[in-house]
PDB file of C-alpha atoms and ligand atoms in Angstrom:
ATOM      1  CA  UNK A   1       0.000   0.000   0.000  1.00 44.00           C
ATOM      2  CA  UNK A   2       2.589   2.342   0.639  1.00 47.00           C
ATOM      3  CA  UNK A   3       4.490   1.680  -2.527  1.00 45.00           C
ATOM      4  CA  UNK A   4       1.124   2.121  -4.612  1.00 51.00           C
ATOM      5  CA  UNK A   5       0.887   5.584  -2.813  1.00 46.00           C
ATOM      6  CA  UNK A   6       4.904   6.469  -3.251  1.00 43.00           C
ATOM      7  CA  UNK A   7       3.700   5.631  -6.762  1.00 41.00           C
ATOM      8  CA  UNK A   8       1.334   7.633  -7.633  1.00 44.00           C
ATOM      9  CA  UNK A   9       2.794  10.347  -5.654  1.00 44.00           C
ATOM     10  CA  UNK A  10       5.574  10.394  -7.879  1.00 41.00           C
ATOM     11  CA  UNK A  11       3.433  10.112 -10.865  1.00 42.00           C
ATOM     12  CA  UNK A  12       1.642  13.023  -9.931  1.00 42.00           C
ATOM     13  CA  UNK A  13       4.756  14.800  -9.375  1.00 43.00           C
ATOM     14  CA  UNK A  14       6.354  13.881 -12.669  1.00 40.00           C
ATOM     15  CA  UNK A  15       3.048  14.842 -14.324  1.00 41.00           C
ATOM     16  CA  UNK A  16       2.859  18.229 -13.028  1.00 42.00           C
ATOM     17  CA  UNK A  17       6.741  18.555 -14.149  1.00 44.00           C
ATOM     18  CA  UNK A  18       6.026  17.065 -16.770  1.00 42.00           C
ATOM     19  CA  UNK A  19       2.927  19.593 -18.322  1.00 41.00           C
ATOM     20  CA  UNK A  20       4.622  22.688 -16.682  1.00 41.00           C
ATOM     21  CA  UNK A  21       2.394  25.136 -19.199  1.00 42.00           C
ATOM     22  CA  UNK A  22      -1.148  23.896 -17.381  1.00 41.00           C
ATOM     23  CA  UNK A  23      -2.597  26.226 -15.139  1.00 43.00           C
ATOM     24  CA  UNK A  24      -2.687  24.325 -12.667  1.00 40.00           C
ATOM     25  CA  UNK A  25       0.983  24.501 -12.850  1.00 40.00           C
ATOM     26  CA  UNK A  26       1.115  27.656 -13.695  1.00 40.00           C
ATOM     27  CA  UNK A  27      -0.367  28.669 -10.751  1.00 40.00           C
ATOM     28  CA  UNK A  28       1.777  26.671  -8.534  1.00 40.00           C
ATOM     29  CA  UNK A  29       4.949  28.592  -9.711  1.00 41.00           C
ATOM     30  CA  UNK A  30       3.796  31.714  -9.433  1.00 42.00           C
ATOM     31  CA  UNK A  31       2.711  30.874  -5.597  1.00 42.00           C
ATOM     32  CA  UNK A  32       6.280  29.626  -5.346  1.00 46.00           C
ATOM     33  CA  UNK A  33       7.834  32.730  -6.611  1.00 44.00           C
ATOM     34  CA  UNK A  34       5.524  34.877  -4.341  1.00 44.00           C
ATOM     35  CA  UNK A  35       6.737  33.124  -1.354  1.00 45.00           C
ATOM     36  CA  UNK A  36       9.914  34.919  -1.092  1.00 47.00           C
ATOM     37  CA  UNK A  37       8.321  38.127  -1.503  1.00 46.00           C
ATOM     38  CA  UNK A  38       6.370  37.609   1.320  1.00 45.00           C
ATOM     39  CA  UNK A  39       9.111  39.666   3.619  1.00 48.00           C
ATOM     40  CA  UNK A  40       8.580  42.785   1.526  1.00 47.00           C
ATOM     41  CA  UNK A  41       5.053  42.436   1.831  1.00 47.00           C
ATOM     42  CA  UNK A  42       5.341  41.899   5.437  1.00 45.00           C
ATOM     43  CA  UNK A  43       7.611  45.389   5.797  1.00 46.00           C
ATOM     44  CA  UNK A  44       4.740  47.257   3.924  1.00 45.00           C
ATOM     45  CA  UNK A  45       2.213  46.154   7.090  1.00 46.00           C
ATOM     46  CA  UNK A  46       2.887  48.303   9.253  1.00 47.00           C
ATOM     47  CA  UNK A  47       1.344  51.114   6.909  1.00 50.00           C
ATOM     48  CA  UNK A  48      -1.582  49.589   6.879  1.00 62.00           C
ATOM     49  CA  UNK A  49      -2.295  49.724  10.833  1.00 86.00           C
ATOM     50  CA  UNK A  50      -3.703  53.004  11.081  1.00 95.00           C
ATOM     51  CA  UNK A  51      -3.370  55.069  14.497  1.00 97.00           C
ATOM     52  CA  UNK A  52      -6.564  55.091  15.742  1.00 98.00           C
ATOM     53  CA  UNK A  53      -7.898  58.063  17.816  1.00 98.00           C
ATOM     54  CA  UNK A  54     -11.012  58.405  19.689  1.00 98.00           C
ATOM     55  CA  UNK A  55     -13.056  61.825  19.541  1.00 98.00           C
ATOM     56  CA  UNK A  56     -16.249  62.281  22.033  1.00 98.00           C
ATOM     57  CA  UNK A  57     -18.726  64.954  21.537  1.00 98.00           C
ATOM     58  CA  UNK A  58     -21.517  65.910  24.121  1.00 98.00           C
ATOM     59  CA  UNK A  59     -24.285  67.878  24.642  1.00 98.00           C
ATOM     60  CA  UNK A  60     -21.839  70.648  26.063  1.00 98.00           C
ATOM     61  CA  UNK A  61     -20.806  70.892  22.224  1.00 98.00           C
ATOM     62  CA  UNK A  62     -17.288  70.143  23.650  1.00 98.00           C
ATOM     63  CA  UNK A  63     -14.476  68.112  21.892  1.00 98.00           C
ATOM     64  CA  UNK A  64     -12.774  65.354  24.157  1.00 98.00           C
ATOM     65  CA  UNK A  65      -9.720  66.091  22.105  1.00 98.00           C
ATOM     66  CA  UNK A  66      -9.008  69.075  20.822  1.00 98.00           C
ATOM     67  CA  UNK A  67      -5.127  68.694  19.987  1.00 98.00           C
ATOM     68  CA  UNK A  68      -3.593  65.559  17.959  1.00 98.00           C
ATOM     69  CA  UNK A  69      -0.230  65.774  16.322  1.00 98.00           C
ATOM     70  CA  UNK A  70       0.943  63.337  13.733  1.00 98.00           C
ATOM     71  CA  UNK A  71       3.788  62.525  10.978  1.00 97.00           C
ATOM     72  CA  UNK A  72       4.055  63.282   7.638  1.00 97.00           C
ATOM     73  CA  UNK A  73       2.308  60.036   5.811  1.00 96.00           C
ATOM     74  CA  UNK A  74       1.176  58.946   8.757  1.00 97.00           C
ATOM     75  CA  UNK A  75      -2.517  57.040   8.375  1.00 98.00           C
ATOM     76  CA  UNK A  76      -5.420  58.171  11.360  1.00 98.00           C
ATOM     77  CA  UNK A  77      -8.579  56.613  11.537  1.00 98.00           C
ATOM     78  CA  UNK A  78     -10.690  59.384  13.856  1.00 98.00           C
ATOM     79  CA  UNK A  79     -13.552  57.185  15.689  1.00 98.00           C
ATOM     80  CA  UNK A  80     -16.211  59.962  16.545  1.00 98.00           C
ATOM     81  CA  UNK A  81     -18.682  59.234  19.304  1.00 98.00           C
ATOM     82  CA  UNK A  82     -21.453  61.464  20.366  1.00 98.00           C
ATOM     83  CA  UNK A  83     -22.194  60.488  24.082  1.00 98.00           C
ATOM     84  CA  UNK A  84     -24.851  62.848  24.319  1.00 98.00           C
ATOM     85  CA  UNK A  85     -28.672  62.718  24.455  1.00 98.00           C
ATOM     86  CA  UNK A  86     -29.933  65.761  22.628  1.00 98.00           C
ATOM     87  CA  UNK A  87     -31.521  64.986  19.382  1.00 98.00           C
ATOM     88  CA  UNK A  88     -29.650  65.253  16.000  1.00 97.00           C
ATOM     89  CA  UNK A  89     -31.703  68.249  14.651  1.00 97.00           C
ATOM     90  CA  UNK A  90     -31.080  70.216  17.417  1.00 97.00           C
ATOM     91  CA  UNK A  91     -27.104  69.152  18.522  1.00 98.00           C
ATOM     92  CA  UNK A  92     -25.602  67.192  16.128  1.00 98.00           C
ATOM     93  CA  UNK A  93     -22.041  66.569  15.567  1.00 98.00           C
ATOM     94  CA  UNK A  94     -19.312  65.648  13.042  1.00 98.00           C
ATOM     95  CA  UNK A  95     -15.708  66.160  12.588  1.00 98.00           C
ATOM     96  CA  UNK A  96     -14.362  68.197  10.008  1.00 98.00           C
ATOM     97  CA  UNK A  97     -11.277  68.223   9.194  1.00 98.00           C
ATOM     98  CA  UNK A  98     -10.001  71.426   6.420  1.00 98.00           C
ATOM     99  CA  UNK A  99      -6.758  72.166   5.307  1.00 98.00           C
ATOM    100  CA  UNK A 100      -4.202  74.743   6.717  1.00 98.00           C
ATOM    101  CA  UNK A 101      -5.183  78.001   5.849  1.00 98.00           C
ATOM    102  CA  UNK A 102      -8.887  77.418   5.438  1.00 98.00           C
ATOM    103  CA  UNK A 103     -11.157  80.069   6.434  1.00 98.00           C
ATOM    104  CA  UNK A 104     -12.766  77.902   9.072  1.00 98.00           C
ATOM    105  CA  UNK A 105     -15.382  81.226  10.269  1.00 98.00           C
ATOM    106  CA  UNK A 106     -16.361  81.240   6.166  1.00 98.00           C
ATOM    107  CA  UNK A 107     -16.004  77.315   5.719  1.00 98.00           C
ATOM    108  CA  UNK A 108     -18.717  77.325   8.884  1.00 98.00           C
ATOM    109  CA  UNK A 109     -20.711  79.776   7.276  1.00 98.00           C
ATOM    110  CA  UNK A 110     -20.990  77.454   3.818  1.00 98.00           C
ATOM    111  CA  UNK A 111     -21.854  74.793   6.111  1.00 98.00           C
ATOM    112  CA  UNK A 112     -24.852  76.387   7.648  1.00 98.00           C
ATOM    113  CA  UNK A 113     -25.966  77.455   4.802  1.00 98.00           C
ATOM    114  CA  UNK A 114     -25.462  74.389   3.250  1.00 98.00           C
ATOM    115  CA  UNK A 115     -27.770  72.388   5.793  1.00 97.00           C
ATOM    116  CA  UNK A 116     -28.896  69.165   7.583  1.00 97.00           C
ATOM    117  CA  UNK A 117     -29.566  67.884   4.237  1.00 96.00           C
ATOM    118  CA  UNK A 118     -25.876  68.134   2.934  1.00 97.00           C
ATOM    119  CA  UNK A 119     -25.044  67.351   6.598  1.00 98.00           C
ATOM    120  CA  UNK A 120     -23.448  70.445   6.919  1.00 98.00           C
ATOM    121  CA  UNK A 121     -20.126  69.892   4.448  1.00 98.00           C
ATOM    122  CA  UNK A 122     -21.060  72.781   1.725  1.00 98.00           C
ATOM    123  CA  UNK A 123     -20.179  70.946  -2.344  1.00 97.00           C
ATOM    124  CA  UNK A 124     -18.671  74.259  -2.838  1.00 96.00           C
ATOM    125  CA  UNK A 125     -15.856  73.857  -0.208  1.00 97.00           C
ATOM    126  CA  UNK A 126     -15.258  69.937  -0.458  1.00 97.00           C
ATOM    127  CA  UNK A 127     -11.880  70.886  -1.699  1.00 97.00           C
ATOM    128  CA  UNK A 128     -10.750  72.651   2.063  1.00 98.00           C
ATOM    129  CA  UNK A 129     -12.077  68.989   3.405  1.00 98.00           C
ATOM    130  CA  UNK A 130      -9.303  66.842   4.289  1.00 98.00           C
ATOM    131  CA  UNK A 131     -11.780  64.445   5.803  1.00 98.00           C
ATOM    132  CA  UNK A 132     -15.044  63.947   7.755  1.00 98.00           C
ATOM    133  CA  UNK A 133     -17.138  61.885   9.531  1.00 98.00           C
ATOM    134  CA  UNK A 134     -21.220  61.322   9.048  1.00 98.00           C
ATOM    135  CA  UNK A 135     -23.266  63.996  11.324  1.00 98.00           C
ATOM    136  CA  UNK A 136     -24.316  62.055  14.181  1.00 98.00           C
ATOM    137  CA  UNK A 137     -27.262  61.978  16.717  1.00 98.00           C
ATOM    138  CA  UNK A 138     -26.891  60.755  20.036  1.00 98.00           C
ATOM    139  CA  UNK A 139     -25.294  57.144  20.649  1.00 98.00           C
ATOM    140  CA  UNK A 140     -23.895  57.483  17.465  1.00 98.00           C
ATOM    141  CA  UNK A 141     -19.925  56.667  16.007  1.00 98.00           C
ATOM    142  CA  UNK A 142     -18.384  56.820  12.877  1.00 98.00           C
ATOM    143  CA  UNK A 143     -15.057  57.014  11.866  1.00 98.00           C
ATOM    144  CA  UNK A 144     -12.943  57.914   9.281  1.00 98.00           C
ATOM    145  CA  UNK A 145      -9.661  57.288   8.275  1.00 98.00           C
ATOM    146  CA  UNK A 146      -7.140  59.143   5.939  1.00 98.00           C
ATOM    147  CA  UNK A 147      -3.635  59.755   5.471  1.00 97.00           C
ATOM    148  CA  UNK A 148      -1.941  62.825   6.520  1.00 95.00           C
ATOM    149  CA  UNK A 149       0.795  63.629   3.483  1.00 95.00           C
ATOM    150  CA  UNK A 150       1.492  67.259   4.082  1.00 97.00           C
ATOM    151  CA  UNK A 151       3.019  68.795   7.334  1.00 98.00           C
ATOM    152  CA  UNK A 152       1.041  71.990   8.478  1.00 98.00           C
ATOM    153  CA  UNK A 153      -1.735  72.785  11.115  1.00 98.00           C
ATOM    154  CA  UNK A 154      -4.709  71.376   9.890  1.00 98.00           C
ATOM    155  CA  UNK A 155      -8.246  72.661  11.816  1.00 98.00           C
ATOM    156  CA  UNK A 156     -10.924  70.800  12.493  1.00 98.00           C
ATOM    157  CA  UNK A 157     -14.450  71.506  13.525  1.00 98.00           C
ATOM    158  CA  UNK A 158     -17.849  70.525  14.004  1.00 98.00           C
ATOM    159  CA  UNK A 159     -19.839  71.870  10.971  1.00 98.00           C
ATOM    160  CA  UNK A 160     -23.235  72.243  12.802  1.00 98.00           C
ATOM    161  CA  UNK A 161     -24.413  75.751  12.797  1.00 98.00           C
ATOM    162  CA  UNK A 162     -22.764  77.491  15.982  1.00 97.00           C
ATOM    163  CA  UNK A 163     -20.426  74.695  16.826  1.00 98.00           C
ATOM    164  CA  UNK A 164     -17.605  75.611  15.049  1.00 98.00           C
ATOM    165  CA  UNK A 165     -16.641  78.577  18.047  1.00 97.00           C
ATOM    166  CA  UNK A 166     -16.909  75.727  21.085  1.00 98.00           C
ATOM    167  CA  UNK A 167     -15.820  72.550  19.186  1.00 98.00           C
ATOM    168  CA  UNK A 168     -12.444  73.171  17.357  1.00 98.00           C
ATOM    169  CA  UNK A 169      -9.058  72.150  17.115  1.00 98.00           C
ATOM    170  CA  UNK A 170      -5.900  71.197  15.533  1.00 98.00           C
ATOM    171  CA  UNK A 171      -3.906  68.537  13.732  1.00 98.00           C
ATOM    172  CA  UNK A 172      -0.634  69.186  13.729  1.00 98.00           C
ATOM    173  CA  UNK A 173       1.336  67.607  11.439  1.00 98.00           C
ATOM    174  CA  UNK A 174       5.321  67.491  11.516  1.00 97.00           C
TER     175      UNK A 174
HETATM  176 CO1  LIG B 201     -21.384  69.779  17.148  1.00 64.51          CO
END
């Protein structure tokens, strides 16, 4: 029995050899000459693990964090939680975050006017968004996450009318 199976073993061996242009065998090689690749693959990982911060907002329209400072290229993924009670219509939240130099009193001012519809992030000024997060009721999280590939101070805000004086801050990016 274990000669039959040495057998056909080799057999099956020989025959893969043997029709090297199959797909079958085709496929094999190329898994073999991914194999040692897999180190450069594995050096490229760490990118992928964004730094993951977490932002409350309340009913206080405060910020739980108001200051974050990355690297150049680094990737964030902001998790935004609003622990408070008040209803969505009258003090939602969301996390805005423009790029350095934006007129953040005039980007506000677009977002008001842009309303609950647009959830606050005017079309006209998408291009001063670096990112955001979904406007969010109470009990609500979202996150978002983006890569940072320019140093500078980036603000960010909550976009709800009248939020933008209480709930600010900066990325700082070095
Ligand atoms: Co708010």
């Amino acid at each position: 029995m274990k000669i039959r199976l040495l057998l056909v073993t080799l057999f099956t061996a020989l025959f893969a050899a043997g029709c090297g242009k199959t797909d079958t065998a085709a496929s094999t090689a190329s898994a073999d000459t991914s194999a040692p690749a897999a180190p450069a693959k594995a050096a490229e990982q760490p990118k992928a693990g964004a730094r993951t911060i977490e932002i409350t907002a309340n009913d206080q329209m405060k910020f739980s964090v108001t200051a974050i400072e990355a690297k150049v290229g680094e990737e964030l993924k902001v998790v935004l939680t609003n622990a408070g009670q008040l209803p969505k219509e009258a003090m939602g939240h969301n996390w805005v975050l423009l790029k350095p130099g934006t007129d953040v009193a005039a980007f506000a001012a677009a977002a008001a006017a842009a309303g609950p519809a647009k959830e606050y992030i005017p079309d006209a000024q998408k291009d001063q968004v670096v990112a955001h997060t979904a406007l969010l009721g109470p009990r609500k999280s979202d996150e978002i996450t983006f890569k940072v590939t320019a140093a500078g101070d980036y603000p960010f805000i909550c976009s709800f009318p009248g939020h933008f004086v209480a709930m600010k801050g900066t990325l700082t990016v070095k």
